[in-house]
mmCIF file with all atom_site columns, C-alpha atoms in Angstrom:
data_model
loop_
_atom_site.group_PDB
_atom_site.id
_atom_site.type_symbol
_atom_site.label_atom_id
_atom_site.label_alt_id
_atom_site.label_comp_id
_atom_site.label_asym_id
_atom_site.label_entity_id
_atom_site.label_seq_id
_atom_site.pdbx_PDB_ins_code
_atom_site.Cartn_x
_atom_site.Cartn_y
_atom_site.Cartn_z
_atom_site.occupancy
_atom_site.B_iso_or_equiv
_atom_site.pdbx_formal_charge
_atom_site.auth_seq_id
_atom_site.auth_comp_id
_atom_site.auth_asym_id
_atom_site.auth_atom_id
_atom_site.pdbx_PDB_model_num
ATOM 1   C CA . UNK K 1 1   ? -33.334 -44.832 -114.433 1.00 32.00 ? 194 UNK K CA 1
ATOM 2   C CA . UNK K 1 2   ? -35.005 -41.644 -115.604 1.00 38.00 ? 195 UNK K CA 1
ATOM 3   C CA . UNK K 1 3   ? -32.922 -38.536 -115.975 1.00 40.00 ? 196 UNK K CA 1
ATOM 4   C CA . UNK K 1 4   ? -33.111 -36.285 -112.912 1.00 39.00 ? 197 UNK K CA 1
ATOM 5   C CA . UNK K 1 5   ? -34.119 -32.685 -113.452 1.00 41.00 ? 198 UNK K CA 1
ATOM 6   C CA . UNK K 1 6   ? -33.284 -30.319 -110.631 1.00 40.00 ? 199 UNK K CA 1
ATOM 7   C CA . UNK K 1 7   ? -34.157 -27.050 -112.336 1.00 47.00 ? 200 UNK K CA 1
ATOM 8   C CA . UNK K 1 8   ? -36.563 -25.795 -114.947 1.00 51.00 ? 201 UNK K CA 1
ATOM 9   C CA . UNK K 1 9   ? -39.869 -27.612 -115.340 1.00 68.00 ? 202 UNK K CA 1
ATOM 10  C CA . UNK K 1 10  ? -41.259 -30.787 -113.780 1.00 78.00 ? 203 UNK K CA 1
ATOM 11  C CA . UNK K 1 11  ? -38.924 -33.741 -113.303 1.00 85.00 ? 204 UNK K CA 1
ATOM 12  C CA . UNK K 1 12  ? -38.714 -36.804 -111.082 1.00 88.00 ? 205 UNK K CA 1
ATOM 13  C CA . UNK K 1 13  ? -36.856 -37.775 -107.922 1.00 94.00 ? 206 UNK K CA 1
ATOM 14  C CA . UNK K 1 14  ? -34.624 -40.326 -109.626 1.00 90.00 ? 207 UNK K CA 1
ATOM 15  C CA . UNK K 1 15  ? -32.865 -42.683 -107.207 1.00 93.00 ? 208 UNK K CA 1
ATOM 16  C CA . UNK K 1 16  ? -34.672 -41.038 -104.277 1.00 93.00 ? 209 UNK K CA 1
ATOM 17  C CA . UNK K 1 17  ? -38.178 -41.757 -105.563 1.00 92.00 ? 210 UNK K CA 1
ATOM 18  C CA . UNK K 1 18  ? -38.663 -44.407 -102.858 1.00 91.00 ? 211 UNK K CA 1
ATOM 19  C CA . UNK K 1 19  ? -38.046 -41.928 -100.073 1.00 93.00 ? 212 UNK K CA 1
ATOM 20  C CA . UNK K 1 20  ? -40.671 -39.315 -100.947 1.00 96.00 ? 213 UNK K CA 1
ATOM 21  C CA . UNK K 1 21  ? -43.459 -38.787 -98.452  1.00 95.00 ? 214 UNK K CA 1
ATOM 22  C CA . UNK K 1 22  ? -46.439 -36.464 -98.756  1.00 97.00 ? 215 UNK K CA 1
ATOM 23  C CA . UNK K 1 23  ? -49.424 -35.553 -96.619  1.00 96.00 ? 216 UNK K CA 1
ATOM 24  C CA . UNK K 1 24  ? -52.007 -36.551 -97.792  1.00 95.00 ? 217 UNK K CA 1
ATOM 25  C CA . UNK K 1 25  ? -50.261 -39.823 -98.764  1.00 92.00 ? 218 UNK K CA 1
ATOM 26  C CA . UNK K 1 26  ? -52.278 -40.237 -101.950 1.00 89.00 ? 219 UNK K CA 1
ATOM 27  C CA . UNK K 1 27  ? -52.137 -37.479 -104.545 1.00 91.00 ? 220 UNK K CA 1
ATOM 28  C CA . UNK K 1 28  ? -54.789 -34.848 -103.930 1.00 90.00 ? 221 UNK K CA 1
ATOM 29  C CA . UNK K 1 29  ? -55.296 -32.396 -106.823 1.00 89.00 ? 222 UNK K CA 1
ATOM 30  C CA . UNK K 1 30  ? -56.676 -29.726 -104.485 1.00 89.00 ? 223 UNK K CA 1
ATOM 31  C CA . UNK K 1 31  ? -54.250 -29.523 -101.599 1.00 91.00 ? 224 UNK K CA 1
ATOM 32  C CA . UNK K 1 32  ? -51.012 -30.779 -100.042 1.00 96.00 ? 225 UNK K CA 1
ATOM 33  C CA . UNK K 1 33  ? -49.803 -30.172 -96.487  1.00 97.00 ? 226 UNK K CA 1
ATOM 34  C CA . UNK K 1 34  ? -46.240 -31.402 -96.783  1.00 98.00 ? 227 UNK K CA 1
ATOM 35  C CA . UNK K 1 35  ? -43.704 -33.007 -99.104  1.00 98.00 ? 228 UNK K CA 1
ATOM 36  C CA . UNK K 1 36  ? -40.569 -34.698 -97.815  1.00 97.00 ? 229 UNK K CA 1
ATOM 37  C CA . UNK K 1 37  ? -37.500 -36.194 -99.488  1.00 97.00 ? 230 UNK K CA 1
ATOM 38  C CA . UNK K 1 38  ? -34.637 -37.933 -97.685  1.00 96.00 ? 231 UNK K CA 1
ATOM 39  C CA . UNK K 1 39  ? -31.364 -39.177 -99.171  1.00 95.00 ? 232 UNK K CA 1
ATOM 40  C CA . UNK K 1 40  ? -30.496 -41.101 -95.995  1.00 93.00 ? 233 UNK K CA 1
ATOM 41  C CA . UNK K 1 41  ? -33.435 -42.644 -94.177  1.00 91.00 ? 234 UNK K CA 1
ATOM 42  C CA . UNK K 1 42  ? -31.227 -43.619 -91.217  1.00 90.00 ? 235 UNK K CA 1
ATOM 43  C CA . UNK K 1 43  ? -30.072 -40.090 -90.410  1.00 87.00 ? 236 UNK K CA 1
ATOM 44  C CA . UNK K 1 44  ? -31.823 -38.197 -87.629  1.00 87.00 ? 237 UNK K CA 1
ATOM 45  C CA . UNK K 1 45  ? -33.855 -35.208 -88.736  1.00 93.00 ? 238 UNK K CA 1
ATOM 46  C CA . UNK K 1 46  ? -32.345 -32.047 -87.283  1.00 95.00 ? 239 UNK K CA 1
ATOM 47  C CA . UNK K 1 47  ? -31.333 -28.592 -88.470  1.00 95.00 ? 240 UNK K CA 1
ATOM 48  C CA . UNK K 1 48  ? -27.802 -29.776 -89.236  1.00 94.00 ? 241 UNK K CA 1
ATOM 49  C CA . UNK K 1 49  ? -28.795 -32.313 -91.881  1.00 95.00 ? 242 UNK K CA 1
ATOM 50  C CA . UNK K 1 50  ? -32.413 -31.599 -92.854  1.00 97.00 ? 243 UNK K CA 1
ATOM 51  C CA . UNK K 1 51  ? -33.779 -28.529 -94.604  1.00 97.00 ? 244 UNK K CA 1
ATOM 52  C CA . UNK K 1 52  ? -37.258 -27.425 -93.541  1.00 98.00 ? 245 UNK K CA 1
ATOM 53  C CA . UNK K 1 53  ? -38.804 -24.977 -96.000  1.00 98.00 ? 246 UNK K CA 1
ATOM 54  C CA . UNK K 1 54  ? -41.951 -22.871 -95.836  1.00 98.00 ? 247 UNK K CA 1
ATOM 55  C CA . UNK K 1 55  ? -43.201 -21.556 -99.169  1.00 97.00 ? 248 UNK K CA 1
ATOM 56  C CA . UNK K 1 56  ? -46.418 -19.819 -100.194 1.00 94.00 ? 249 UNK K CA 1
ATOM 57  C CA . UNK K 1 57  ? -48.697 -22.637 -101.420 1.00 93.00 ? 250 UNK K CA 1
ATOM 58  C CA . UNK K 1 58  ? -48.179 -25.937 -103.260 1.00 94.00 ? 251 UNK K CA 1
ATOM 59  C CA . UNK K 1 59  ? -48.205 -26.131 -107.038 1.00 91.00 ? 252 UNK K CA 1
ATOM 60  C CA . UNK K 1 60  ? -47.989 -29.375 -109.032 1.00 91.00 ? 253 UNK K CA 1
ATOM 61  C CA . UNK K 1 61  ? -45.309 -31.392 -107.195 1.00 94.00 ? 254 UNK K CA 1
ATOM 62  C CA . UNK K 1 62  ? -46.339 -34.780 -105.820 1.00 94.00 ? 255 UNK K CA 1
ATOM 63  C CA . UNK K 1 63  ? -44.603 -37.928 -104.602 1.00 94.00 ? 256 UNK K CA 1
ATOM 64  C CA . UNK K 1 64  ? -43.957 -38.818 -108.265 1.00 94.00 ? 257 UNK K CA 1
ATOM 65  C CA . UNK K 1 65  ? -43.007 -35.532 -109.962 1.00 94.00 ? 258 UNK K CA 1
ATOM 66  C CA . UNK K 1 66  ? -41.234 -32.342 -109.018 1.00 95.00 ? 259 UNK K CA 1
ATOM 67  C CA . UNK K 1 67  ? -42.089 -28.794 -110.074 1.00 93.00 ? 260 UNK K CA 1
ATOM 68  C CA . UNK K 1 68  ? -39.788 -25.761 -110.552 1.00 92.00 ? 261 UNK K CA 1
ATOM 69  C CA . UNK K 1 69  ? -39.986 -24.749 -106.874 1.00 94.00 ? 262 UNK K CA 1
ATOM 70  C CA . UNK K 1 70  ? -39.221 -28.239 -105.597 1.00 95.00 ? 263 UNK K CA 1
ATOM 71  C CA . UNK K 1 71  ? -36.358 -28.489 -108.103 1.00 94.00 ? 264 UNK K CA 1
ATOM 72  C CA . UNK K 1 72  ? -34.769 -25.384 -106.595 1.00 94.00 ? 265 UNK K CA 1
ATOM 73  C CA . UNK K 1 73  ? -35.289 -26.701 -103.064 1.00 95.00 ? 266 UNK K CA 1
ATOM 74  C CA . UNK K 1 74  ? -33.553 -29.953 -104.035 1.00 95.00 ? 267 UNK K CA 1
ATOM 75  C CA . UNK K 1 75  ? -30.668 -27.995 -105.560 1.00 93.00 ? 268 UNK K CA 1
ATOM 76  C CA . UNK K 1 76  ? -30.358 -25.920 -102.389 1.00 95.00 ? 269 UNK K CA 1
ATOM 77  C CA . UNK K 1 77  ? -30.498 -29.039 -100.229 1.00 95.00 ? 270 UNK K CA 1
ATOM 78  C CA . UNK K 1 78  ? -27.551 -30.598 -102.087 1.00 94.00 ? 271 UNK K CA 1
ATOM 79  C CA . UNK K 1 79  ? -25.549 -27.365 -102.327 1.00 93.00 ? 272 UNK K CA 1
ATOM 80  C CA . UNK K 1 80  ? -25.837 -26.819 -98.578  1.00 93.00 ? 273 UNK K CA 1
ATOM 81  C CA . UNK K 1 81  ? -25.026 -30.423 -97.677  1.00 93.00 ? 274 UNK K CA 1
ATOM 82  C CA . UNK K 1 82  ? -28.371 -31.490 -96.214  1.00 95.00 ? 275 UNK K CA 1
ATOM 83  C CA . UNK K 1 83  ? -29.584 -35.100 -96.400  1.00 95.00 ? 276 UNK K CA 1
ATOM 84  C CA . UNK K 1 84  ? -33.220 -34.254 -96.967  1.00 96.00 ? 277 UNK K CA 1
ATOM 85  C CA . UNK K 1 85  ? -35.918 -31.606 -96.899  1.00 97.00 ? 278 UNK K CA 1
ATOM 86  C CA . UNK K 1 86  ? -39.498 -31.151 -95.748  1.00 98.00 ? 279 UNK K CA 1
ATOM 87  C CA . UNK K 1 87  ? -41.625 -28.578 -97.530  1.00 98.00 ? 280 UNK K CA 1
ATOM 88  C CA . UNK K 1 88  ? -44.594 -26.833 -95.921  1.00 98.00 ? 281 UNK K CA 1
ATOM 89  C CA . UNK K 1 89  ? -46.593 -23.815 -97.087  1.00 97.00 ? 282 UNK K CA 1
ATOM 90  C CA . UNK K 1 90  ? -48.464 -20.867 -95.637  1.00 96.00 ? 283 UNK K CA 1
ATOM 91  C CA . UNK K 1 91  ? -51.623 -22.331 -97.158  1.00 93.00 ? 284 UNK K CA 1
ATOM 92  C CA . UNK K 1 92  ? -52.163 -25.862 -98.534  1.00 93.00 ? 285 UNK K CA 1
ATOM 93  C CA . UNK K 1 93  ? -54.301 -25.233 -101.623 1.00 89.00 ? 286 UNK K CA 1
ATOM 94  C CA . UNK K 1 94  ? -52.633 -26.109 -104.911 1.00 89.00 ? 287 UNK K CA 1
ATOM 95  C CA . UNK K 1 95  ? -52.295 -23.235 -107.377 1.00 83.00 ? 288 UNK K CA 1
ATOM 96  C CA . UNK K 1 96  ? -49.543 -22.401 -109.847 1.00 76.00 ? 289 UNK K CA 1
ATOM 97  C CA . UNK K 1 97  ? -50.226 -18.690 -109.362 1.00 71.00 ? 290 UNK K CA 1
ATOM 98  C CA . UNK K 1 98  ? -51.527 -17.063 -106.137 1.00 67.00 ? 291 UNK K CA 1
ATOM 99  C CA . UNK K 1 99  ? -54.401 -15.538 -108.095 1.00 66.00 ? 292 UNK K CA 1
ATOM 100 C CA . UNK K 1 100 ? -55.768 -19.070 -108.383 1.00 61.00 ? 293 UNK K CA 1
ATOM 101 C CA . UNK K 1 101 ? -56.355 -19.311 -104.633 1.00 61.00 ? 294 UNK K CA 1
ATOM 102 C CA . UNK K 1 102 ? -59.775 -17.733 -103.976 1.00 57.00 ? 295 UNK K CA 1
ATOM 103 C CA . UNK K 1 103 ? -61.641 -21.058 -104.080 1.00 57.00 ? 296 UNK K CA 1
ATOM 104 C CA . UNK K 1 104 ? -60.737 -21.842 -100.461 1.00 54.00 ? 297 UNK K CA 1
ATOM 105 C CA . UNK K 1 105 ? -60.585 -18.247 -99.280  1.00 55.00 ? 298 UNK K CA 1
ATOM 106 C CA . UNK K 1 106 ? -63.343 -18.468 -96.684  1.00 58.00 ? 299 UNK K CA 1
ATOM 107 C CA . UNK K 1 107 ? -61.379 -16.903 -93.858  1.00 56.00 ? 300 UNK K CA 1
ATOM 108 C CA . UNK K 1 108 ? -62.077 -13.700 -92.013  1.00 56.00 ? 301 UNK K CA 1
ATOM 109 C CA . UNK K 1 109 ? -59.358 -11.387 -90.739  1.00 54.00 ? 302 UNK K CA 1
ATOM 110 C CA . UNK K 1 110 ? -58.716 -13.527 -87.662  1.00 58.00 ? 303 UNK K CA 1
ATOM 111 C CA . UNK K 1 111 ? -60.418 -16.868 -88.303  1.00 63.00 ? 304 UNK K CA 1
ATOM 112 C CA . UNK K 1 112 ? -58.760 -19.840 -89.947  1.00 68.00 ? 305 UNK K CA 1
ATOM 113 C CA . UNK K 1 113 ? -60.683 -22.050 -92.350  1.00 82.00 ? 306 UNK K CA 1
ATOM 114 C CA . UNK K 1 114 ? -60.509 -25.843 -92.166  1.00 86.00 ? 307 UNK K CA 1
ATOM 115 C CA . UNK K 1 115 ? -57.559 -26.138 -94.554  1.00 88.00 ? 308 UNK K CA 1
ATOM 116 C CA . UNK K 1 116 ? -55.454 -23.484 -92.882  1.00 91.00 ? 309 UNK K CA 1
ATOM 117 C CA . UNK K 1 117 ? -56.102 -24.994 -89.453  1.00 93.00 ? 310 UNK K CA 1
ATOM 118 C CA . UNK K 1 118 ? -55.126 -28.459 -90.693  1.00 94.00 ? 311 UNK K CA 1
ATOM 119 C CA . UNK K 1 119 ? -52.027 -26.965 -92.334  1.00 96.00 ? 312 UNK K CA 1
ATOM 120 C CA . UNK K 1 120 ? -50.894 -25.347 -89.066  1.00 96.00 ? 313 UNK K CA 1
ATOM 121 C CA . UNK K 1 121 ? -51.649 -28.584 -87.196  1.00 97.00 ? 314 UNK K CA 1
ATOM 122 C CA . UNK K 1 122 ? -49.435 -30.581 -89.598  1.00 97.00 ? 315 UNK K CA 1
ATOM 123 C CA . UNK K 1 123 ? -46.523 -28.159 -89.183  1.00 98.00 ? 316 UNK K CA 1
ATOM 124 C CA . UNK K 1 124 ? -46.959 -28.214 -85.410  1.00 97.00 ? 317 UNK K CA 1
ATOM 125 C CA . UNK K 1 125 ? -47.061 -32.030 -85.322  1.00 97.00 ? 318 UNK K CA 1
ATOM 126 C CA . UNK K 1 126 ? -43.867 -32.242 -87.384  1.00 97.00 ? 319 UNK K CA 1
ATOM 127 C CA . UNK K 1 127 ? -42.007 -29.783 -85.153  1.00 97.00 ? 320 UNK K CA 1
ATOM 128 C CA . UNK K 1 128 ? -43.283 -31.357 -81.951  1.00 95.00 ? 321 UNK K CA 1
ATOM 129 C CA . UNK K 1 129 ? -41.902 -34.754 -83.021  1.00 92.00 ? 322 UNK K CA 1
ATOM 130 C CA . UNK K 1 130 ? -38.541 -33.257 -84.037  1.00 95.00 ? 323 UNK K CA 1
ATOM 131 C CA . UNK K 1 131 ? -37.213 -31.007 -81.246  1.00 94.00 ? 324 UNK K CA 1
ATOM 132 C CA . UNK K 1 132 ? -33.811 -30.761 -82.964  1.00 96.00 ? 325 UNK K CA 1
ATOM 133 C CA . UNK K 1 133 ? -35.280 -28.551 -85.695  1.00 97.00 ? 326 UNK K CA 1
ATOM 134 C CA . UNK K 1 134 ? -34.173 -25.075 -84.641  1.00 97.00 ? 327 UNK K CA 1
ATOM 135 C CA . UNK K 1 135 ? -34.575 -23.151 -87.891  1.00 98.00 ? 328 UNK K CA 1
ATOM 136 C CA . UNK K 1 136 ? -36.521 -23.164 -91.142  1.00 98.00 ? 329 UNK K CA 1
ATOM 137 C CA . UNK K 1 137 ? -35.979 -21.569 -94.539  1.00 98.00 ? 330 UNK K CA 1
ATOM 138 C CA . UNK K 1 138 ? -38.623 -18.885 -95.031  1.00 98.00 ? 331 UNK K CA 1
ATOM 139 C CA . UNK K 1 139 ? -39.289 -18.819 -98.784  1.00 97.00 ? 332 UNK K CA 1
ATOM 140 C CA . UNK K 1 140 ? -42.801 -17.548 -99.435  1.00 96.00 ? 333 UNK K CA 1
ATOM 141 C CA . UNK K 1 141 ? -42.090 -14.302 -101.282 1.00 94.00 ? 334 UNK K CA 1
ATOM 142 C CA . UNK K 1 142 ? -44.579 -11.442 -101.444 1.00 93.00 ? 335 UNK K CA 1
ATOM 143 C CA . UNK K 1 143 ? -48.189 -12.256 -100.677 1.00 89.00 ? 336 UNK K CA 1
ATOM 144 C CA . UNK K 1 144 ? -51.391 -10.304 -101.226 1.00 84.00 ? 337 UNK K CA 1
ATOM 145 C CA . UNK K 1 145 ? -54.177 -12.805 -100.589 1.00 84.00 ? 338 UNK K CA 1
ATOM 146 C CA . UNK K 1 146 ? -56.044 -12.597 -97.303  1.00 84.00 ? 339 UNK K CA 1
ATOM 147 C CA . UNK K 1 147 ? -55.681 -16.318 -96.680  1.00 85.00 ? 340 UNK K CA 1
ATOM 148 C CA . UNK K 1 148 ? -51.909 -16.174 -97.259  1.00 90.00 ? 341 UNK K CA 1
ATOM 149 C CA . UNK K 1 149 ? -51.497 -13.229 -94.914  1.00 90.00 ? 342 UNK K CA 1
ATOM 150 C CA . UNK K 1 150 ? -53.373 -15.080 -92.195  1.00 90.00 ? 343 UNK K CA 1
ATOM 151 C CA . UNK K 1 151 ? -51.339 -18.210 -92.954  1.00 92.00 ? 344 UNK K CA 1
ATOM 152 C CA . UNK K 1 152 ? -48.124 -16.238 -92.537  1.00 95.00 ? 345 UNK K CA 1
ATOM 153 C CA . UNK K 1 153 ? -49.338 -14.790 -89.252  1.00 94.00 ? 346 UNK K CA 1
ATOM 154 C CA . UNK K 1 154 ? -50.248 -18.235 -87.884  1.00 95.00 ? 347 UNK K CA 1
ATOM 155 C CA . UNK K 1 155 ? -47.058 -19.924 -89.106  1.00 97.00 ? 348 UNK K CA 1
ATOM 156 C CA . UNK K 1 156 ? -44.836 -17.225 -87.600  1.00 98.00 ? 349 UNK K CA 1
ATOM 157 C CA . UNK K 1 157 ? -46.771 -17.411 -84.333  1.00 97.00 ? 350 UNK K CA 1
ATOM 158 C CA . UNK K 1 158 ? -46.243 -21.177 -84.215  1.00 98.00 ? 351 UNK K CA 1
ATOM 159 C CA . UNK K 1 159 ? -42.529 -20.909 -85.006  1.00 98.00 ? 352 UNK K CA 1
ATOM 160 C CA . UNK K 1 160 ? -42.049 -18.239 -82.349  1.00 97.00 ? 353 UNK K CA 1
ATOM 161 C CA . UNK K 1 161 ? -43.813 -20.392 -79.747  1.00 97.00 ? 354 UNK K CA 1
ATOM 162 C CA . UNK K 1 162 ? -41.304 -23.177 -80.473  1.00 96.00 ? 355 UNK K CA 1
ATOM 163 C CA . UNK K 1 163 ? -38.267 -20.843 -80.568  1.00 97.00 ? 356 UNK K CA 1
ATOM 164 C CA . UNK K 1 164 ? -37.556 -21.670 -84.195  1.00 97.00 ? 357 UNK K CA 1
ATOM 165 C CA . UNK K 1 165 ? -35.653 -19.126 -86.281  1.00 98.00 ? 358 UNK K CA 1
ATOM 166 C CA . UNK K 1 166 ? -36.529 -18.276 -89.885  1.00 98.00 ? 359 UNK K CA 1
ATOM 167 C CA . UNK K 1 167 ? -33.642 -17.751 -92.301  1.00 97.00 ? 360 UNK K CA 1
ATOM 168 C CA . UNK K 1 168 ? -33.540 -16.592 -95.910  1.00 96.00 ? 361 UNK K CA 1
ATOM 169 C CA . UNK K 1 169 ? -30.993 -15.718 -98.591  1.00 93.00 ? 362 UNK K CA 1
ATOM 170 C CA . UNK K 1 170 ? -30.198 -12.329 -100.159 1.00 91.00 ? 363 UNK K CA 1
ATOM 171 C CA . UNK K 1 171 ? -32.304 -9.368  -99.082  1.00 91.00 ? 364 UNK K CA 1
ATOM 172 C CA . UNK K 1 172 ? -36.012 -9.343  -98.260  1.00 92.00 ? 365 UNK K CA 1
ATOM 173 C CA . UNK K 1 173 ? -38.551 -8.411  -100.904 1.00 91.00 ? 366 UNK K CA 1
ATOM 174 C CA . UNK K 1 174 ? -39.816 -4.846  -101.178 1.00 89.00 ? 367 UNK K CA 1
ATOM 175 C CA . UNK K 1 175 ? -42.688 -5.826  -98.848  1.00 91.00 ? 368 UNK K CA 1
ATOM 176 C CA . UNK K 1 176 ? -40.349 -7.317  -96.253  1.00 93.00 ? 369 UNK K CA 1
ATOM 177 C CA . UNK K 1 177 ? -40.833 -11.008 -97.027  1.00 95.00 ? 370 UNK K CA 1
ATOM 178 C CA . UNK K 1 178 ? -38.165 -13.679 -97.521  1.00 96.00 ? 371 UNK K CA 1
ATOM 179 C CA . UNK K 1 179 ? -37.756 -14.287 -101.281 1.00 95.00 ? 372 UNK K CA 1
ATOM 180 C CA . UNK K 1 180 ? -39.208 -17.331 -103.026 1.00 93.00 ? 373 UNK K CA 1
ATOM 181 C CA . UNK K 1 181 ? -36.812 -20.129 -104.152 1.00 93.00 ? 374 UNK K CA 1
ATOM 182 C CA . UNK K 1 182 ? -37.414 -19.196 -107.817 1.00 91.00 ? 375 UNK K CA 1
ATOM 183 C CA . UNK K 1 183 ? -35.998 -15.721 -107.217 1.00 88.00 ? 376 UNK K CA 1
ATOM 184 C CA . UNK K 1 184 ? -32.930 -15.770 -109.481 1.00 82.00 ? 377 UNK K CA 1
ATOM 185 C CA . UNK K 1 185 ? -30.813 -13.729 -107.083 1.00 82.00 ? 378 UNK K CA 1
ATOM 186 C CA . UNK K 1 186 ? -30.830 -16.609 -104.596 1.00 84.00 ? 379 UNK K CA 1
ATOM 187 C CA . UNK K 1 187 ? -28.904 -19.033 -106.833 1.00 80.00 ? 380 UNK K CA 1
ATOM 188 C CA . UNK K 1 188 ? -25.389 -17.784 -106.071 1.00 82.00 ? 381 UNK K CA 1
ATOM 189 C CA . UNK K 1 189 ? -26.059 -17.164 -102.371 1.00 87.00 ? 382 UNK K CA 1
ATOM 190 C CA . UNK K 1 190 ? -27.244 -20.629 -101.308 1.00 87.00 ? 383 UNK K CA 1
ATOM 191 C CA . UNK K 1 191 ? -24.549 -21.234 -98.716  1.00 86.00 ? 384 UNK K CA 1
ATOM 192 C CA . UNK K 1 192 ? -24.784 -21.506 -94.905  1.00 85.00 ? 385 UNK K CA 1
ATOM 193 C CA . UNK K 1 193 ? -22.609 -18.408 -94.540  1.00 88.00 ? 386 UNK K CA 1
ATOM 194 C CA . UNK K 1 194 ? -25.150 -16.331 -96.449  1.00 91.00 ? 387 UNK K CA 1
ATOM 195 C CA . UNK K 1 195 ? -28.126 -17.018 -94.194  1.00 94.00 ? 388 UNK K CA 1
ATOM 196 C CA . UNK K 1 196 ? -29.949 -13.980 -92.861  1.00 94.00 ? 389 UNK K CA 1
ATOM 197 C CA . UNK K 1 197 ? -32.622 -14.207 -90.159  1.00 96.00 ? 390 UNK K CA 1
ATOM 198 C CA . UNK K 1 198 ? -36.033 -12.607 -89.751  1.00 92.00 ? 391 UNK K CA 1
#
């Protein structure tokens, strides 16, 4: 078995590699709507045992390899006693840095492009099928791209319509956003008692 890496650079899912699910199912180098890992496939997905995370946009993680953000989500999942996680994003285009996002940025102030609409639809479908999800970890950090701002607006609107709370750790960023999982201050505060809510 390969050595598991839950922090730092890319790693693999080790003994849980058979339980990774992504949408799209086959690796797409341009976009990813969701990534899910479960340590117990028999357990029911609810907010007591499953961590739902919303970050900014996907980077390099797939169903075969992790990336630094996914490593931190896995660490948080284990620290907090969850049996799995599902990761969504404000926007589904892959980019290691937000400045790499303009390729798909064909949105206006109030109009979603195809990818953003499909992203919102995937989140909505997941939540609709799992009524016991009552909260999600907001972890997108500060955003300055038009498409990310619209993504945030649409995601928050969807969560509000389903009465789902958004929690985060430590204090909000200077622009009032929940900090990203790679924010170093989060590490020592990843405990249920330290949740704060938007």
